[in-house]
Tab-separated table of C-alpha atoms and ligand atoms in Angstrom:
chain	number	residue	atom	x	y	z
A	1	MET	CA	-35.145	30.622	5.905
A	2	ASP	CA	-36.918	29.976	9.424
A	3	TRP	CA	-37.107	26.249	8.416
A	4	VAL	CA	-38.626	25.637	12.164
A	5	ALA	CA	-41.490	27.725	11.730
A	6	LEU	CA	-42.298	26.757	8.172
A	7	GLU	CA	-42.375	22.624	9.671
A	8	LYS	CA	-44.593	24.178	12.268
A	9	LYS	CA	-46.939	25.613	9.995
A	10	TYR	CA	-47.031	23.093	7.437
A	11	PHE	CA	-46.969	19.423	9.088
A	12	MET	CA	-48.479	17.614	11.818
A	13	SER	CA	-46.162	17.550	14.751
A	14	THR	CA	-45.350	13.976	15.278
A	15	VAL	CA	-41.976	14.294	15.998
A	16	VAL	CA	-39.306	16.494	18.198
A	17	ARG	CA	-37.178	17.733	15.648
A	18	ALA	CA	-33.336	18.528	16.472
A	19	PRO	CA	-32.621	22.419	15.765
A	20	LEU	CA	-30.336	21.393	12.765
A	21	THR	CA	-31.375	21.393	8.959
A	22	ILE	CA	-28.861	18.910	7.052
A	23	VAL	CA	-28.023	19.764	4.061
A	24	LYS	CA	-25.409	16.830	3.182
A	25	GLY	CA	-23.831	13.703	4.082
A	26	ALA	CA	-20.794	12.084	3.220
A	27	GLY	CA	-19.605	8.751	5.178
A	28	SER	CA	-20.380	9.241	9.166
A	29	TYR	CA	-20.238	13.135	8.495
A	30	VAL	CA	-22.979	15.571	7.631
A	31	TRP	CA	-23.428	19.583	7.019
A	32	ASP	CA	-25.818	21.958	8.272
A	33	GLU	CA	-26.902	25.180	6.012
A	34	GLN	CA	-23.977	27.058	7.204
A	35	GLY	CA	-21.500	24.364	5.985
A	36	ARG	CA	-21.019	23.400	9.945
A	37	SER	CA	-20.019	19.803	10.344
A	38	TYR	CA	-21.239	16.795	12.302
A	39	LEU	CA	-20.298	13.113	12.778
A	40	ASP	CA	-23.418	11.015	12.649
A	41	PHE	CA	-23.889	8.413	15.160
A	42	VAL	CA	-27.731	8.225	14.319
A	43	ALA	CA	-27.460	7.441	10.627
A	44	GLY	CA	-30.797	7.806	9.615
A	45	TRP	CA	-31.859	5.432	12.672
A	46	ALA	CA	-29.708	2.797	11.760
A	47	VAL	CA	-30.925	2.998	8.048
A	48	ASN	CA	-27.127	4.520	6.399
A	49	ALA	CA	-25.509	0.973	6.652
A	50	LEU	CA	-22.315	2.315	4.835
A	51	GLY	CA	-22.738	5.946	5.731
A	52	HIS	CA	-24.308	8.597	3.901
A	53	CYS	CA	-23.901	8.760	-0.167
A	54	HIS	CA	-21.602	5.653	-0.178
A	55	PRO	CA	-20.434	5.813	-3.579
A	56	ALA	CA	-21.776	1.967	-4.626
A	57	VAL	CA	-25.189	2.823	-3.689
A	58	VAL	CA	-24.802	6.153	-5.252
A	59	THR	CA	-23.735	4.606	-8.696
A	60	ALA	CA	-26.102	1.863	-8.545
A	61	VAL	CA	-28.830	4.379	-7.971
A	62	GLN	CA	-27.711	6.906	-10.446
A	63	GLN	CA	-27.416	3.945	-12.919
A	64	GLN	CA	-30.665	2.091	-12.285
A	65	VAL	CA	-32.996	5.488	-12.395
A	66	ALA	CA	-31.427	6.440	-15.784
A	67	GLU	CA	-32.377	2.825	-17.005
A	68	LEU	CA	-36.134	1.890	-15.497
A	69	ILE	CA	-37.674	3.300	-12.483
A	70	GLN	CA	-40.531	1.391	-11.717
A	71	THR	CA	-43.037	-1.138	-13.849
A	72	SER	CA	-45.288	-2.699	-11.480
A	73	ASN	CA	-44.822	-6.730	-9.934
A	74	HIS	CA	-47.188	-8.001	-12.775
A	75	TYR	CA	-43.501	-7.820	-14.757
A	76	TYR	CA	-40.179	-9.662	-13.970
A	77	THR	CA	-37.314	-6.847	-13.342
A	78	LEU	CA	-33.863	-8.106	-12.867
A	79	PRO	CA	-33.013	-5.758	-9.938
A	80	GLN	CA	-35.425	-7.565	-7.687
A	81	LEU	CA	-34.606	-11.278	-8.941
A	82	LYS	CA	-30.983	-10.201	-8.297
A	83	LEU	CA	-31.393	-9.053	-4.767
A	84	ALA	CA	-33.479	-12.004	-3.423
A	85	GLU	CA	-31.089	-14.486	-4.937
A	86	LEU	CA	-28.380	-12.543	-2.707
A	87	LEU	CA	-30.451	-12.359	0.416
A	88	VAL	CA	-31.539	-15.931	-0.230
A	89	GLU	CA	-28.088	-17.669	-0.614
A	90	ASN	CA	-26.667	-15.538	2.224
A	91	SER	CA	-29.462	-16.194	4.912
A	92	CYS	CA	-31.315	-19.802	5.932
A	93	LEU	CA	-34.746	-18.346	4.595
A	94	ASP	CA	-35.635	-19.961	1.159
A	95	LYS	CA	-38.065	-17.393	-0.718
A	96	ILE	CA	-39.094	-13.168	-0.243
A	97	PHE	CA	-41.359	-10.975	-0.500
A	98	LEU	CA	-40.329	-7.106	-0.833
A	99	GLY	CA	-41.907	-4.163	0.230
A	100	ASN	CA	-41.027	-0.464	1.058
A	101	SER	CA	-40.419	-0.009	5.074
A	102	GLY	CA	-40.583	-1.681	8.131
A	103	ALA	CA	-43.748	-1.781	9.569
A	104	GLU	CA	-45.388	-3.062	6.279
A	105	ALA	CA	-42.687	-5.915	6.323
A	106	SER	CA	-43.631	-6.577	10.123
A	107	GLU	CA	-47.497	-6.446	9.508
A	108	GLY	CA	-46.695	-8.809	6.310
A	109	ALA	CA	-44.843	-11.475	8.606
A	110	VAL	CA	-48.152	-11.346	10.678
A	111	LYS	CA	-50.410	-11.480	7.874
A	112	LEU	CA	-47.890	-14.839	6.503
A	113	ALA	CA	-48.229	-16.175	10.082
A	114	ARG	CA	-51.994	-16.076	10.175
A	115	ARG	CA	-51.896	-17.537	6.698
A	116	TYR	CA	-49.906	-20.315	7.963
A	117	GLY	CA	-51.987	-20.572	11.003
A	118	LYS	CA	-55.070	-20.876	8.921
A	119	LEU	CA	-53.910	-23.643	6.634
A	120	HIS	CA	-51.727	-26.153	9.273
A	121	LEU	CA	-52.706	-24.996	13.040
A	122	ASN	CA	-56.546	-25.147	12.992
A	123	GLY	CA	-56.957	-21.394	12.273
A	124	ALA	CA	-54.798	-20.479	15.364
A	125	TYR	CA	-54.309	-16.670	14.487
A	126	GLU	CA	-53.017	-14.952	17.862
A	127	VAL	CA	-49.093	-13.719	17.586
A	128	VAL	CA	-46.970	-13.419	20.956
A	129	THR	CA	-45.008	-10.403	21.615
A	130	VAL	CA	-43.207	-8.817	24.367
A	131	THR	CA	-42.632	-5.743	26.273
A	132	GLY	CA	-40.539	-3.199	25.045
A	133	SER	CA	-40.729	-4.445	21.387
A	134	PHE	CA	-41.095	-2.109	18.272
A	135	HIS	CA	-42.351	-3.403	15.258
A	136	GLY	CA	-43.741	-0.230	13.232
A	137	ARG	CA	-46.980	2.348	13.131
A	138	THR	CA	-49.643	1.025	11.291
A	139	LEU	CA	-52.376	-0.021	13.981
A	140	ALA	CA	-51.674	-4.055	13.744
A	141	MET	CA	-48.096	-3.346	14.520
A	142	VAL	CA	-48.727	-0.441	17.150
A	143	SER	CA	-51.128	-3.167	18.237
A	144	ALA	CA	-48.245	-5.742	18.037
A	145	SER	CA	-45.710	-3.395	19.692
A	146	GLY	CA	-45.406	-3.794	23.352
A	147	GLN	CA	-45.187	-0.134	24.639
A	148	GLN	CA	-47.873	1.193	26.154
A	149	LYS	CA	-47.043	5.062	24.853
A	150	TYR	CA	-47.804	3.717	21.300
A	151	GLN	CA	-51.074	1.688	22.189
A	152	GLN	CA	-52.946	3.941	24.760
A	153	PRO	CA	-53.762	7.026	21.788
A	154	TYR	CA	-55.365	4.571	19.591
A	155	THR	CA	-57.422	1.883	21.549
A	156	PRO	CA	-59.161	-0.048	20.747
A	157	LEU	CA	-56.486	-1.789	19.231
A	158	PRO	CA	-56.772	-4.219	16.653
A	159	SER	CA	-56.812	-8.232	18.425
A	160	GLY	CA	-54.595	-10.839	17.608
A	161	PHE	CA	-51.418	-10.045	19.903
A	162	ILE	CA	-50.680	-10.827	23.089
A	163	ASN	CA	-47.979	-8.904	24.774
A	164	VAL	CA	-46.206	-10.666	27.478
A	165	GLU	CA	-42.517	-9.595	29.711
A	166	PHE	CA	-40.028	-9.710	27.325
A	167	ASN	CA	-36.703	-12.288	28.138
A	168	ASN	CA	-39.351	-14.502	30.197
A	169	LEU	CA	-39.518	-17.356	28.418
A	170	GLU	CA	-42.186	-19.199	30.996
A	171	ALA	CA	-44.422	-16.130	30.110
A	172	ILE	CA	-44.519	-16.690	26.534
A	173	LYS	CA	-45.324	-20.495	27.756
A	174	GLN	CA	-48.063	-19.104	29.490
A	175	ALA	CA	-49.611	-17.075	26.516
A	176	THR	CA	-49.263	-20.256	24.440
A	177	THR	CA	-53.054	-21.486	23.795
A	178	GLY	CA	-54.912	-23.372	20.893
A	179	THR	CA	-55.338	-19.621	19.175
A	180	VAL	CA	-51.463	-18.909	18.941
A	181	CYS	CA	-49.695	-19.573	15.848
A	182	ALA	CA	-46.635	-17.449	16.049
A	183	VAL	CA	-43.859	-15.667	18.145
A	184	MET	CA	-42.520	-12.370	17.024
A	185	LEU	CA	-39.499	-11.035	18.576
A	186	GLU	CA	-36.216	-8.520	17.840
A	187	PRO	CA	-33.402	-10.504	18.688
A	188	VAL	CA	-31.996	-7.453	20.060
A	189	GLN	CA	-34.537	-4.901	20.912
A	190	GLY	CA	-33.690	-1.688	19.423
A	191	GLU	CA	-36.337	1.479	19.438
A	192	GLY	CA	-37.303	-0.367	23.044
A	193	GLY	CA	-34.111	0.959	24.195
A	194	VAL	CA	-31.310	-1.537	23.311
A	195	ASN	CA	-32.251	-4.537	24.962
A	196	VAL	CA	-30.284	-7.818	24.580
A	197	PRO	CA	-31.744	-10.838	25.736
A	198	SER	CA	-30.055	-13.985	27.142
A	199	PRO	CA	-28.415	-15.971	24.560
A	200	GLU	CA	-30.920	-19.356	26.378
A	201	TYR	CA	-33.964	-17.076	26.026
A	202	LEU	CA	-33.834	-16.955	22.278
A	203	LYS	CA	-32.999	-20.758	21.881
A	204	GLY	CA	-35.968	-21.212	24.813
A	205	VAL	CA	-37.956	-19.628	22.168
A	206	ARG	CA	-37.148	-21.659	19.295
A	207	ARG	CA	-37.348	-24.825	21.405
A	208	TRP	CA	-40.717	-24.320	22.348
A	209	CYS	CA	-41.810	-23.002	19.015
A	210	ASP	CA	-40.603	-26.134	17.658
A	211	GLU	CA	-42.517	-28.297	20.347
A	212	LYS	CA	-45.775	-26.490	19.615
A	213	GLY	CA	-45.296	-26.257	16.085
A	214	LEU	CA	-45.394	-22.223	16.412
A	215	VAL	CA	-43.993	-20.214	13.451
A	216	LEU	CA	-40.833	-18.086	15.114
A	217	ILE	CA	-40.738	-14.535	13.425
A	218	PHE	CA	-37.384	-12.320	13.947
A	219	ASP	CA	-37.716	-8.957	13.689
A	220	GLU	CA	-34.497	-8.014	11.890
A	221	ILE	CA	-35.682	-4.330	10.642
A	222	GLN	CA	-32.867	-2.942	12.746
A	223	THR	CA	-30.412	-5.793	13.749
A	224	GLY	CA	-30.295	-7.090	10.550
A	225	ILE	CA	-27.706	-6.500	7.830
A	226	GLY	CA	-24.403	-6.207	9.719
A	227	ARG	CA	-25.451	-4.284	12.519
A	228	THR	CA	-25.203	-6.677	15.114
A	229	GLY	CA	-21.563	-7.802	13.880
A	230	THR	CA	-23.165	-10.951	11.742
A	231	LEU	CA	-25.178	-10.792	8.692
A	232	PHE	CA	-27.890	-11.553	10.210
A	233	ALA	CA	-28.447	-11.728	14.316
A	234	TYR	CA	-29.911	-14.565	14.087
A	235	GLN	CA	-26.648	-15.767	13.472
A	236	SER	CA	-24.764	-15.020	16.216
A	237	TYR	CA	-27.337	-16.568	18.400
A	238	ASP	CA	-27.367	-20.354	16.953
A	239	VAL	CA	-31.252	-19.953	16.568
A	240	GLU	CA	-32.811	-20.243	12.966
A	241	PRO	CA	-36.287	-17.862	13.011
A	242	ASP	CA	-39.247	-19.418	10.278
A	243	ILE	CA	-39.547	-15.888	9.215
A	244	MET	CA	-37.758	-12.574	9.336
A	245	THR	CA	-38.185	-9.129	8.428
A	246	LEU	CA	-35.509	-6.833	6.596
A	247	ALA	CA	-36.120	-3.048	6.343
A	248	LYS	CA	-33.728	-0.320	8.162
A	249	GLY	CA	-29.668	-1.077	6.689
A	250	LEU	CA	-31.130	-2.724	3.492
A	251	GLY	CA	-31.414	-0.535	1.099
A	252	GLY	CA	-28.251	1.767	2.246
A	253	GLY	CA	-30.313	4.644	2.915
A	254	LEU	CA	-33.275	3.912	0.043
A	255	PRO	CA	-36.594	2.661	1.403
A	256	ILE	CA	-37.036	-0.754	0.671
A	257	GLY	CA	-38.357	-3.667	3.501
A	258	ALA	CA	-38.646	-7.820	3.339
A	259	ILE	CA	-40.276	-10.626	4.704
A	260	MET	CA	-38.048	-13.675	3.859
A	261	ALA	CA	-39.230	-17.479	5.283
A	262	LYS	CA	-38.825	-21.138	5.070
A	263	ASP	CA	-39.973	-23.065	1.885
A	264	LYS	CA	-42.735	-24.486	4.620
A	265	TYR	CA	-43.793	-21.056	5.970
A	266	SER	CA	-44.000	-19.251	2.153
A	267	VAL	CA	-47.675	-20.051	2.031
A	268	PHE	CA	-49.019	-16.596	0.547
A	269	THR	CA	-50.862	-17.371	-3.205
A	270	ALA	CA	-51.030	-15.366	-5.458
A	271	GLY	CA	-53.371	-12.263	-4.964
A	272	GLU	CA	-53.009	-12.897	-0.983
A	273	HIS	CA	-50.783	-10.068	-0.726
A	274	GLY	CA	-48.611	-7.321	-2.542
A	275	SER	CA	-47.382	-4.086	-3.054
A	276	THR	CA	-47.274	-1.358	-5.813
A	277	PHE	CA	-44.289	-0.035	-5.161
A	278	GLY	CA	-42.756	-2.922	-3.578
A	279	GLY	CA	-39.396	-4.532	-5.396
A	280	ASN	CA	-39.116	-1.541	-7.940
A	281	PRO	CA	-35.864	-1.719	-9.778
A	282	VAL	CA	-35.205	1.719	-8.180
A	283	THR	CA	-34.599	0.854	-4.368
A	284	CYS	CA	-34.034	-2.942	-5.220
A	285	ALA	CA	-30.377	-2.056	-7.108
A	286	ALA	CA	-29.629	0.491	-4.357
A	287	ALA	CA	-30.151	-2.630	-1.648
A	288	TYR	CA	-28.670	-5.172	-3.978
A	289	ALA	CA	-25.627	-2.861	-4.018
A	290	THR	CA	-25.615	-2.437	-0.123
A	291	VAL	CA	-25.710	-6.275	0.443
A	292	LYS	CA	-23.113	-6.982	-1.862
A	293	TYR	CA	-21.013	-4.456	-0.450
A	294	VAL	CA	-21.670	-5.587	3.138
A	295	ILE	CA	-20.750	-9.328	2.166
A	296	GLU	CA	-17.664	-8.534	0.336
A	297	ASN	CA	-15.981	-6.359	2.850
A	298	ASP	CA	-17.111	-8.274	5.594
A	299	ILE	CA	-18.878	-5.031	7.099
A	300	SER	CA	-20.367	-7.167	9.522
A	301	ARG	CA	-17.404	-8.034	10.979
A	302	ASN	CA	-15.998	-4.046	11.215
A	303	ALA	CA	-19.644	-3.510	13.456
A	304	LEU	CA	-18.392	-6.071	15.540
A	305	ASP	CA	-14.908	-5.010	15.912
A	306	MET	CA	-15.529	-1.152	16.408
A	307	GLY	CA	-18.690	-2.388	18.352
A	308	ARG	CA	-15.860	-3.694	20.765
A	309	TYR	CA	-13.757	-0.448	20.729
A	310	LEU	CA	-16.502	2.195	20.828
A	311	THR	CA	-18.004	-0.422	24.024
A	312	GLU	CA	-14.429	-0.030	25.868
A	313	ARG	CA	-13.941	3.547	25.298
A	314	LEU	CA	-17.700	4.074	26.560
A	315	MET	CA	-16.719	1.988	29.370
A	316	ARG	CA	-13.408	3.998	30.065
A	317	LEU	CA	-15.731	7.216	29.793
A	318	LYS	CA	-18.189	5.516	32.760
A	319	GLU	CA	-15.220	5.354	34.710
A	320	LYS	CA	-14.293	8.838	34.195
A	321	HIS	CA	-18.017	9.994	34.677
A	322	PRO	CA	-19.813	7.546	37.524
A	323	ASN	CA	-22.256	10.131	38.068
A	324	MET	CA	-23.582	10.544	34.791
A	325	ILE	CA	-22.709	7.062	33.161
A	326	ALA	CA	-24.225	4.235	34.388
A	327	GLY	CA	-23.827	1.327	32.181
A	328	VAL	CA	-23.206	0.441	28.457
A	329	ARG	CA	-25.159	-2.365	26.603
A	330	GLY	CA	-25.923	-3.723	22.955
A	331	LYS	CA	-24.257	-5.707	20.469
A	332	GLY	CA	-21.873	-4.942	17.420
A	333	LEU	CA	-22.905	-1.334	16.385
A	334	LEU	CA	-26.512	-1.336	17.990
A	335	ILE	CA	-25.313	0.078	21.679
A	336	ALA	CA	-27.247	2.343	24.624
A	337	VAL	CA	-25.365	4.287	27.219
A	338	GLN	CA	-27.348	3.897	30.186
A	339	LEU	CA	-27.222	7.511	32.219
A	340	ASN	CA	-28.061	8.321	36.171
A	341	GLY	CA	-31.351	10.275	35.527
A	342	ASP	CA	-33.257	11.438	32.836
A	343	ILE	CA	-30.549	13.300	31.326
A	344	ALA	CA	-30.516	12.006	27.683
A	345	GLY	CA	-32.052	14.824	25.854
A	346	ALA	CA	-30.070	17.804	27.433
A	347	LEU	CA	-27.036	15.539	26.980
A	348	ALA	CA	-28.152	14.776	22.910
A	349	LYS	CA	-28.618	18.775	22.818
A	350	ARG	CA	-25.036	19.192	24.122
A	351	CYS	CA	-23.505	16.512	21.890
A	352	LEU	CA	-25.661	18.204	19.029
A	353	GLU	CA	-23.815	21.619	20.062
A	354	ASN	CA	-20.269	19.658	19.679
A	355	GLY	CA	-20.999	18.353	16.411
A	356	LEU	CA	-21.699	15.033	17.490
A	357	LEU	CA	-25.428	13.475	16.456
A	358	VAL	CA	-27.044	10.895	19.171
A	359	ASN	CA	-30.292	9.534	19.566
A	360	ASN	CA	-31.825	10.013	23.085
A	361	VAL	CA	-34.069	6.541	22.614
A	362	LYS	CA	-35.072	7.044	26.510
A	363	PRO	CA	-35.191	9.483	28.794
A	364	ASP	CA	-32.371	7.924	30.994
A	365	ALA	CA	-30.250	6.398	27.501
A	366	LEU	CA	-28.429	7.328	24.702
A	367	ARG	CA	-28.448	4.741	21.387
A	368	LEU	CA	-25.338	4.850	19.218
A	369	MET	CA	-26.045	3.323	15.419
A	370	PRO	CA	-23.440	4.627	13.232
A	371	ALA	CA	-22.840	3.479	10.099
A	372	LEU	CA	-21.121	0.134	9.722
A	373	ASN	CA	-17.944	1.337	8.020
A	374	ILE	CA	-17.275	3.249	11.054
A	375	THR	CA	-13.210	3.517	11.973
A	376	GLN	CA	-11.391	3.904	15.100
A	377	GLN	CA	-10.803	7.465	14.382
A	378	GLU	CA	-14.370	8.789	14.044
A	379	ILE	CA	-15.317	6.958	17.153
A	380	ASP	CA	-12.189	8.407	18.816
A	381	GLU	CA	-13.835	11.659	17.439
A	382	ALA	CA	-17.060	11.006	18.956
A	383	ILE	CA	-15.685	9.946	22.325
A	384	GLU	CA	-14.097	13.449	22.923
A	385	LYS	CA	-16.743	15.121	21.537
A	386	LEU	CA	-19.391	12.947	23.765
A	387	ASN	CA	-17.420	13.500	26.899
A	388	THR	CA	-16.738	17.132	26.274
A	389	ALA	CA	-20.612	17.122	26.246
A	390	ILE	CA	-20.833	15.078	29.241
A	391	VAL	CA	-18.329	18.138	31.174
A	392	ARG	CA	-20.535	20.671	30.161
A	393	LEU	CA	-23.742	19.238	31.158
A	394	GLY	CA	-22.453	18.899	34.263
A	395	SER	CA	-20.993	22.104	35.103
A	396	SER	CA	-24.063	23.518	33.846
A	397	ASP	CA	-26.204	21.453	36.382
A	398	GLN	CA	-24.232	22.950	39.030
A	399	GLY	CA	-24.789	25.972	38.168
B	1	LIG	C1	-37.774	0.540	12.601
B	1	LIG	C2	-38.500	-0.665	13.216
B	1	LIG	C3	-39.420	-0.706	12.695
B	1	LIG	C4	-40.444	-0.215	11.629
B	1	LIG	O1	-39.708	-0.041	10.731
B	1	LIG	P1	-40.712	1.947	9.645
B	1	LIG	O2	-39.450	1.591	8.242
B	1	LIG	O3	-40.364	3.096	10.398
B	1	LIG	O4	-41.790	1.105	9.407
B	1	LIG	C5	-40.085	-2.252	12.717
B	1	LIG	N1	-39.300	-2.750	13.601
B	1	LIG	C6	-37.989	-2.570	13.754
B	1	LIG	C7	-37.148	-3.927	15.039
B	1	LIG	C8	-37.962	-0.888	13.810
B	1	LIG	O5	-36.544	-1.090	14.327
């Protein structure tokens, strides 16, 4: 079958796909139709926390899907209660709302902060966000995300967001007026190119929010569930958010999102927010199995250790190819390789040809976000493939 032609015929063209049809996955590997294997350092965009089709997730889903699939939230169901207890008892937050995706979670978090503003901050409603941030694709989250390329096609944008410079506390202070109710940040920016703020910045923002009574929202959709080396990224910065959103890694591959908040900020009342599919038994069973496995097997620790190892190996690759690699940055297993020039697309293509999946997050940067249970041996294999891809790209450049 000509999948490329079929896709072109039937789909709205919102994505540039790699020339690869994936038919099977197990652990950190996927296979195409011809049975060729690829080492996966994209992991469904940092979603497959335990790799592809982890037995803990597969078993949980198989059992639940045969038992009960959907009821609506008018009734109590057990998987969502178990998941809520697990996440609340292992975080600094007290209450949860379950949805289906990241954008829905961050949008809900903004609604919650606005609700708090209406009730307790004289009707303040504006949310300060930063450049390079990514909070999702709904109209409001496009307005929240500080990236022109996502905003420009849809102007005029919904109001109520102020985008200020990333990693600049003074900019947040200057944007704070009587109509601001919240600051929303990713503890480490993911989609924006893996940008790590200074620890003093996040501490400073926390202090500023306390001083002004603002709500601090951490979008941990990408950083949460072990990705940066602790169960939640806020833990490594020693800064607690008032509201936190989760999604990507939460469901072990299944679509689920969550808003979590401290008691003081859990101000929704019945009917003020909702979701038809949110909290359904199947995705909650998958999320419960994933989070429980991550906690019980200290997978966050593996992300920290393997993140260090991968960074070290990448730094050695940089020494070997200083003309290609300019730097390595990141936290845990959320890592970017900064390249010299706009060669990320070409390099990702060479990696694919070589059996390695990577994400060209920027024209001049690759993002690596493998499964959190990745092994040293798999990292060695990825480095070897990346090295070959770099060499091949270099020689093709020369002629
Ligand atoms: C991916 C992502 C989102 C959006 O999640 P979707 O599930 O694609 O809607 C929001 N915030 C961050 C930090 C993300 O990485």
